[in-house]
Each structure stands twice: as structure tokens, then as C-alpha cells.
mmCIF file of C-alpha atoms in Angstrom:
data_model
loop_
_atom_site.group_PDB
_atom_site.id
_atom_site.type_symbol
_atom_site.label_atom_id
_atom_site.label_comp_id
_atom_site.label_asym_id
_atom_site.label_seq_id
_atom_site.Cartn_x
_atom_site.Cartn_y
_atom_site.Cartn_z
ATOM 1 C CA GLN T 1322 -0.060 -0.052 -0.001
ATOM 2 C CA LYS T 1323 1.445 3.456 -0.772
ATOM 3 C CA GLU T 1324 2.039 5.722 1.898
ATOM 4 C CA VAL T 1325 3.111 9.409 1.762
ATOM 5 C CA GLU T 1326 4.894 10.758 4.863
ATOM 6 C CA GLN T 1327 4.989 14.208 6.293
ATOM 7 C CA ASN T 1328 5.845 15.548 9.575
ATOM 8 C CA SER T 1329 2.747 17.043 10.874
ATOM 9 C CA GLY T 1330 4.175 20.119 12.553
ATOM 10 C CA PRO T 1331 3.552 22.879 13.352
ATOM 11 C CA LEU T 1332 6.555 24.260 11.576
ATOM 12 C CA SER T 1333 7.252 27.775 12.521
ATOM 13 C CA VAL T 1334 9.224 30.038 10.607
ATOM 14 C CA PRO T 1335 9.896 33.778 10.772
ATOM 15 C CA GLU T 1336 8.408 36.066 8.000
ATOM 16 C CA GLY T 1337 10.937 36.710 5.403
ATOM 17 C CA ALA T 1338 12.816 33.511 5.883
ATOM 18 C CA ILE T 1339 12.789 30.403 3.897
ATOM 19 C CA ALA T 1340 10.090 27.602 4.870
ATOM 20 C CA SER T 1341 11.379 23.966 4.103
ATOM 21 C CA LEU T 1342 8.593 21.248 3.813
ATOM 22 C CA ASN T 1343 9.621 17.603 3.343
ATOM 23 C CA CYS T 1344 7.718 14.511 2.198
ATOM 24 C CA THR T 1345 8.639 10.948 1.580
ATOM 25 C CA TYR T 1346 6.832 8.128 -0.238
ATOM 26 C CA SER T 1347 6.876 4.525 -0.082
ATOM 27 C CA ASP T 1348 6.592 3.057 -3.561
ATOM 28 C CA ARG T 1349 8.427 3.219 -6.946
ATOM 29 C CA VAL T 1350 5.540 3.472 -8.940
ATOM 30 C CA SER T 1351 4.386 6.747 -8.345
ATOM 31 C CA GLN T 1352 5.426 9.205 -11.187
ATOM 32 C CA SER T 1353 3.773 12.565 -10.424
ATOM 33 C CA PHE T 1354 4.097 14.386 -7.325
ATOM 34 C CA PHE T 1355 1.929 17.503 -6.163
ATOM 35 C CA TRP T 1356 1.878 20.034 -3.430
ATOM 36 C CA TYR T 1357 -1.248 21.561 -2.244
ATOM 37 C CA ARG T 1358 -1.759 24.252 0.198
ATOM 38 C CA GLN T 1359 -5.084 24.221 2.351
ATOM 39 C CA TYR T 1360 -6.232 26.988 4.580
ATOM 40 C CA SER T 1361 -8.432 26.338 7.533
ATOM 41 C CA GLY T 1362 -12.156 25.496 6.434
ATOM 42 C CA LYS T 1363 -11.046 25.636 2.700
ATOM 43 C CA SER T 1364 -10.554 22.983 -0.025
ATOM 44 C CA PRO T 1365 -6.904 22.063 -1.216
ATOM 45 C CA GLU T 1366 -5.350 24.533 -3.648
ATOM 46 C CA LEU T 1367 -2.519 22.985 -6.214
ATOM 47 C CA ILE T 1368 0.529 24.964 -5.927
ATOM 48 C CA MET T 1369 3.265 23.079 -7.352
ATOM 49 C CA SER T 1370 3.669 19.817 -9.479
ATOM 50 C CA ILE T 1371 6.869 17.931 -10.294
ATOM 51 C CA TYR T 1372 7.511 14.706 -12.226
ATOM 52 C CA SER T 1373 11.283 14.784 -13.036
ATOM 53 C CA ASN T 1374 14.191 14.556 -10.608
ATOM 54 C CA GLY T 1375 15.602 17.832 -9.773
ATOM 55 C CA ASP T 1376 14.200 21.325 -9.144
ATOM 56 C CA LYS T 1377 11.211 23.282 -10.436
ATOM 57 C CA GLU T 1378 10.675 26.709 -9.441
ATOM 58 C CA ASP T 1379 7.498 29.089 -9.697
ATOM 59 C CA GLY T 1380 7.773 32.313 -8.146
ATOM 60 C CA ARG T 1381 8.586 32.108 -4.479
ATOM 61 C CA PHE T 1382 7.986 28.319 -4.620
ATOM 62 C CA THR T 1383 10.564 25.655 -5.420
ATOM 63 C CA ALA T 1384 9.724 21.748 -5.471
ATOM 64 C CA GLN T 1385 12.532 19.364 -5.452
ATOM 65 C CA LEU T 1386 12.245 15.664 -6.249
ATOM 66 C CA ASN T 1387 14.810 12.867 -5.920
ATOM 67 C CA LYS T 1388 13.132 9.363 -6.876
ATOM 68 C CA ALA T 1389 16.166 7.395 -5.918
ATOM 69 C CA SER T 1390 15.662 8.747 -2.122
ATOM 70 C CA GLN T 1391 11.808 8.901 -2.749
ATOM 71 C CA TYR T 1392 11.883 12.334 -1.427
ATOM 72 C CA VAL T 1393 9.960 15.337 -2.543
ATOM 73 C CA SER T 1394 10.365 18.724 -0.745
ATOM 74 C CA LEU T 1395 8.965 22.348 -1.244
ATOM 75 C CA LEU T 1396 10.712 25.579 -0.425
ATOM 76 C CA ILE T 1397 8.899 28.564 0.078
ATOM 77 C CA ARG T 1398 11.332 32.046 -0.163
ATOM 78 C CA ASP T 1399 10.403 35.291 1.500
ATOM 79 C CA SER T 1400 7.746 33.454 3.632
ATOM 80 C CA GLN T 1401 4.685 35.725 4.078
ATOM 81 C CA PRO T 1402 2.021 35.392 7.046
ATOM 82 C CA SER T 1403 -0.595 34.581 4.218
ATOM 83 C CA ASP T 1404 1.562 31.490 3.475
ATOM 84 C CA SER T 1405 0.462 30.056 6.948
ATOM 85 C CA ALA T 1406 -1.519 27.179 6.136
ATOM 86 C CA THR T 1407 -1.437 23.363 5.895
ATOM 87 C CA TYR T 1408 0.693 21.902 3.118
ATOM 88 C CA LEU T 1409 -0.360 18.617 1.634
ATOM 89 C CA CYS T 1410 2.047 16.495 -0.321
ATOM 90 C CA ALA T 1411 0.611 13.802 -2.988
ATOM 91 C CA GLY T 1412 1.848 11.254 -5.072
ATOM 92 C CA GLY T 1413 0.392 9.219 -8.096
ATOM 93 C CA GLN T 1414 0.978 7.138 -11.172
ATOM 94 C CA GLY T 1415 -1.508 9.412 -13.178
ATOM 95 C CA GLY T 1416 -4.349 8.182 -15.056
ATOM 96 C CA ALA T 1417 -7.361 7.568 -12.881
ATOM 97 C CA ASP T 1418 -5.688 5.943 -10.201
ATOM 98 C CA GLY T 1419 -6.132 8.630 -7.665
ATOM 99 C CA LEU T 1420 -3.447 10.297 -5.758
ATOM 100 C CA THR T 1421 -2.189 9.415 -2.275
ATOM 101 C CA PHE T 1422 -1.837 12.467 0.139
ATOM 102 C CA GLY T 1423 0.361 12.679 3.153
ATOM 103 C CA LYS T 1424 -1.475 13.923 6.370
ATOM 104 C CA GLY T 1425 0.068 17.466 5.886
ATOM 105 C CA THR T 1426 2.502 19.737 7.442
ATOM 106 C CA HIS T 1427 1.023 22.977 9.257
ATOM 107 C CA LEU T 1428 3.099 25.870 8.498
ATOM 108 C CA ILE T 1429 3.123 29.013 10.642
ATOM 109 C CA ILE T 1430 4.694 32.163 9.317
ATOM 110 C CA GLN T 1431 5.658 34.515 12.527
ATOM 111 C CA PRO T 1432 5.245 38.194 11.521
ATOM 112 C CA ASP N 1469 -17.964 30.391 -12.782
ATOM 113 C CA THR N 1470 -17.179 27.499 -10.229
ATOM 114 C CA ALA N 1471 -15.130 25.011 -11.688
ATOM 115 C CA VAL N 1472 -16.020 22.240 -9.387
ATOM 116 C CA SER N 1473 -19.221 22.705 -7.275
ATOM 117 C CA GLN N 1474 -20.551 20.628 -4.366
ATOM 118 C CA THR N 1475 -23.880 20.853 -2.580
ATOM 119 C CA PRO N 1476 -24.804 21.241 0.084
ATOM 120 C CA LYS N 1477 -21.732 22.827 1.681
ATOM 121 C CA TYR N 1478 -23.122 21.694 5.041
ATOM 122 C CA LEU N 1479 -25.172 18.846 6.149
ATOM 123 C CA VAL N 1480 -26.306 17.926 9.846
ATOM 124 C CA THR N 1481 -28.447 14.704 10.119
ATOM 125 C CA GLN N 1482 -29.354 12.113 12.661
ATOM 126 C CA MET N 1483 -27.903 8.647 12.663
ATOM 127 C CA GLY N 1484 -29.481 6.399 10.546
ATOM 128 C CA ASN N 1485 -30.796 8.811 8.007
ATOM 129 C CA ASP N 1486 -29.813 8.564 4.237
ATOM 130 C CA LYS N 1487 -28.333 11.579 2.486
ATOM 131 C CA SER N 1488 -26.834 12.523 -0.746
ATOM 132 C CA ILE N 1489 -24.091 15.022 -1.932
ATOM 133 C CA LYS N 1490 -23.935 16.231 -5.369
ATOM 134 C CA CYS N 1491 -20.835 17.267 -7.428
ATOM 135 C CA GLU N 1492 -20.396 19.039 -10.726
ATOM 136 C CA GLN N 1493 -17.432 20.117 -12.952
ATOM 137 C CA ASN N 1494 -17.446 22.471 -15.642
ATOM 138 C CA LEU N 1495 -13.646 21.912 -16.699
ATOM 139 C CA GLY N 1496 -14.160 19.281 -19.225
ATOM 140 C CA HIS N 1497 -12.425 16.907 -17.256
ATOM 141 C CA ASP N 1498 -12.969 13.166 -17.636
ATOM 142 C CA THR N 1499 -12.145 12.005 -14.046
ATOM 143 C CA MET N 1500 -13.777 12.549 -10.886
ATOM 144 C CA TYR N 1501 -13.169 11.634 -7.377
ATOM 145 C CA TRP N 1502 -14.553 11.551 -3.907
ATOM 146 C CA TYR N 1503 -12.117 11.938 -1.013
ATOM 147 C CA LYS N 1504 -12.824 11.999 2.700
ATOM 148 C CA GLN N 1505 -10.854 14.356 5.192
ATOM 149 C CA ASP N 1506 -11.108 13.381 8.753
ATOM 150 C CA SER N 1507 -10.832 15.351 11.886
ATOM 151 C CA LYS N 1508 -6.965 15.002 11.582
ATOM 152 C CA LYS N 1509 -7.098 16.519 8.160
ATOM 153 C CA PHE N 1510 -6.263 13.116 6.495
ATOM 154 C CA LEU N 1511 -7.402 13.190 2.899
ATOM 155 C CA LYS N 1512 -8.335 9.558 1.838
ATOM 156 C CA ILE N 1513 -9.570 8.410 -1.619
ATOM 157 C CA MET N 1514 -13.060 6.807 -1.825
ATOM 158 C CA PHE N 1515 -13.965 6.643 -5.326
ATOM 159 C CA SER N 1516 -12.821 7.623 -8.933
ATOM 160 C CA TYR N 1517 -14.721 7.514 -12.031
ATOM 161 C CA ASN N 1518 -13.336 7.907 -15.536
ATOM 162 C CA ASN N 1519 -15.808 8.745 -18.189
ATOM 163 C CA LYS N 1520 -18.794 7.536 -16.014
ATOM 164 C CA GLU N 1521 -16.990 4.181 -15.255
ATOM 165 C CA LEU N 1522 -15.937 3.092 -11.577
ATOM 166 C CA ILE N 1523 -12.153 2.859 -11.459
ATOM 167 C CA ILE N 1524 -11.309 3.048 -7.890
ATOM 168 C CA ASN N 1525 -13.456 1.525 -4.910
ATOM 169 C CA GLU N 1526 -11.336 1.973 -2.025
ATOM 170 C CA THR N 1527 -12.421 -0.085 1.298
ATOM 171 C CA VAL N 1528 -15.362 1.994 1.883
ATOM 172 C CA PRO N 1529 -18.632 0.707 3.680
ATOM 173 C CA ASN N 1530 -21.151 -0.271 0.864
ATOM 174 C CA ARG N 1531 -23.529 2.235 2.705
ATOM 175 C CA PHE N 1532 -21.710 4.502 0.287
ATOM 176 C CA SER N 1533 -22.542 4.482 -3.428
ATOM 177 C CA PRO N 1534 -21.556 6.769 -5.930
ATOM 178 C CA LYS N 1535 -23.274 7.454 -9.021
ATOM 179 C CA SER N 1536 -21.902 9.107 -12.173
ATOM 180 C CA PRO N 1537 -24.838 10.172 -14.701
ATOM 181 C CA ASP N 1538 -22.156 11.767 -16.851
ATOM 182 C CA LYS N 1539 -18.709 12.383 -17.008
ATOM 183 C CA ALA N 1540 -19.503 16.325 -15.565
ATOM 184 C CA HIS N 1541 -21.310 14.764 -12.673
ATOM 185 C CA LEU N 1542 -20.527 12.614 -9.707
ATOM 186 C CA ASN N 1543 -22.772 12.244 -6.578
ATOM 187 C CA LEU N 1544 -22.450 10.444 -3.369
ATOM 188 C CA HIS N 1545 -25.223 8.628 -1.801
ATOM 189 C CA ILE N 1546 -24.798 7.347 1.854
ATOM 190 C CA ASN N 1547 -27.210 5.166 3.611
ATOM 191 C CA SER N 1548 -27.838 4.479 7.396
ATOM 192 C CA LEU N 1549 -25.398 7.274 8.455
ATOM 193 C CA GLU N 1550 -23.148 6.604 11.568
ATOM 194 C CA LEU N 1551 -21.389 8.916 13.694
ATOM 195 C CA GLY N 1552 -18.136 7.787 12.288
ATOM 196 C CA ASP N 1553 -19.288 9.300 8.965
ATOM 197 C CA SER N 1554 -18.730 12.686 10.153
ATOM 198 C CA ALA N 1555 -16.118 14.341 8.137
ATOM 199 C CA VAL N 1556 -15.401 16.858 5.193
ATOM 200 C CA TYR N 1557 -16.040 15.198 1.815
ATOM 201 C CA PHE N 1558 -14.281 16.812 -1.240
ATOM 202 C CA CYS N 1559 -15.146 15.951 -4.904
ATOM 203 C CA ALA N 1560 -12.262 16.564 -7.166
ATOM 204 C CA SER N 1561 -11.738 16.380 -10.988
ATOM 205 C CA SER N 1562 -8.684 15.945 -13.580
ATOM 206 C CA GLN N 1563 -7.975 14.975 -16.857
ATOM 207 C CA GLU N 1564 -6.603 11.302 -17.061
ATOM 208 C CA TYR N 1565 -3.013 11.302 -17.711
ATOM 209 C CA SER N 1566 -2.802 14.926 -17.794
ATOM 210 C CA ASN N 1567 -0.389 15.005 -14.740
ATOM 211 C CA TYR N 1568 -1.856 18.555 -13.869
ATOM 212 C CA GLY N 1569 -3.348 17.438 -10.640
ATOM 213 C CA TYR N 1570 -6.780 17.715 -9.392
ATOM 214 C CA THR N 1571 -9.184 20.749 -8.764
ATOM 215 C CA PHE N 1572 -11.022 20.133 -5.627
ATOM 216 C CA GLY N 1573 -14.711 21.353 -4.837
ATOM 217 C CA SER N 1574 -15.253 23.578 -1.767
ATOM 218 C CA GLY N 1575 -16.236 20.423 0.331
ATOM 219 C CA THR N 1576 -19.371 19.268 2.267
ATOM 220 C CA ARG N 1577 -19.188 19.193 5.942
ATOM 221 C CA LEU N 1578 -21.109 16.166 7.154
ATOM 222 C CA THR N 1579 -22.098 15.958 10.708
ATOM 223 C CA VAL N 1580 -23.977 12.907 12.025
ATOM 224 C CA VAL N 1581 -25.545 13.448 15.517
#
């Protein structure tokens, strides 16, 4: 059974610093990985996707994937209080097989 | 225009009742899903449908029955509701093999009393 592991936190980071979120997954079949942000009481919102080993940057966000180590991370540069949320890591094979989600990391950006 | 819409947003009901949640997407996606998020925020897949065909049916009690009349709609009917069914239920959609991830609906918070 596929599993996606995340540290539940809370992870507290001062405003303006880099927030680093990590995720490991248990299977070697998953090909696509995603980071979702979920504010309290709201639905998950896709912020990054990554399919190849290495880094992928989008604005203040950088996703990193290492398939050999089965490790995915998300870096948030210049953290803002509005980045405070739960970040969900998810992996899947594509198709209609569905994504497996981690339990999420609660990130708090301190002003 | 809401991309993935769910109704109702809140549902409070007594144990033993039967209830339905409806989901519609206007993104032209061919795959739709139901996920359950428990009180600890863990999102777990329940069902997936691709072009109206059931693809995934996780170990969910058979009191839960999904129905997809067309690829833009996926409904969830729950019979004989139990206290443990209380959770937030999210509908999501995607394009199969697109690797663009899901778009989630706003969720239905179900409370069974």
C-alpha cells in the first residue's frame, strides 16, 4: 500500500525566511508529485507539481524531487504570513488511479 | 464560474438517515473523485470515475454508493449514516494522464448527530 509521510508540525518560520517542507513516499511506482495548500475550512489548492528529478521553480516556490531517495520537498522563499496553512504532499501514477496524500504539515509564518 | 461545485456545503443529520451529496465540474475533465478528510485533516480517496466508469473503490462501507450520470457529474449517496461518517467530503476532478493534478470542490461538511 502506498504511503506518503509528512511531519505534521507545526513548523514555525519567521516572516521573510525560507520555509522547507519535506515528504517521503513508500512506492517506486508513483511518477507525479504535487504540493497542495489548504487554509483552515477551505479546499486544497494546487500550488506545485513535479515529475522529474531535480528542482522546479515557480515564483517563491521551489519543488524538489529525488526519486532514488523517494523524497519530495517544497521550499517557500520570502515567507509571508499569508503562507500560513497546511501543506499536503501527494503522489500518484497518473491516470484515474488517484493520488495518495500525506497527512499534511501545518506551517506558521510568524510576523 | 465555479469549476467544481458541491452541494450542500453543510449537512447536519441524525444517525440512520440517508443523504446525498452532489458534485458538478465544468472543466471538461474526464475523471472525478470523492475524497474523505477526517478530523485530523487526512485526505483519503474513496472512489474515482473515468468517463462514468468506476475505477477505484477503496475499502469503503457499501453504505456509500457513488453514481456518475455523465462525466461532468458525480454524486455520493450514503445510507444509514453513522457517527463515524462525520467528516468533510471533497469532490475533485482531473484530466486522465494530464499530470496537472486535481481541482477540488469546496467540500461538504457532514455532521452526524
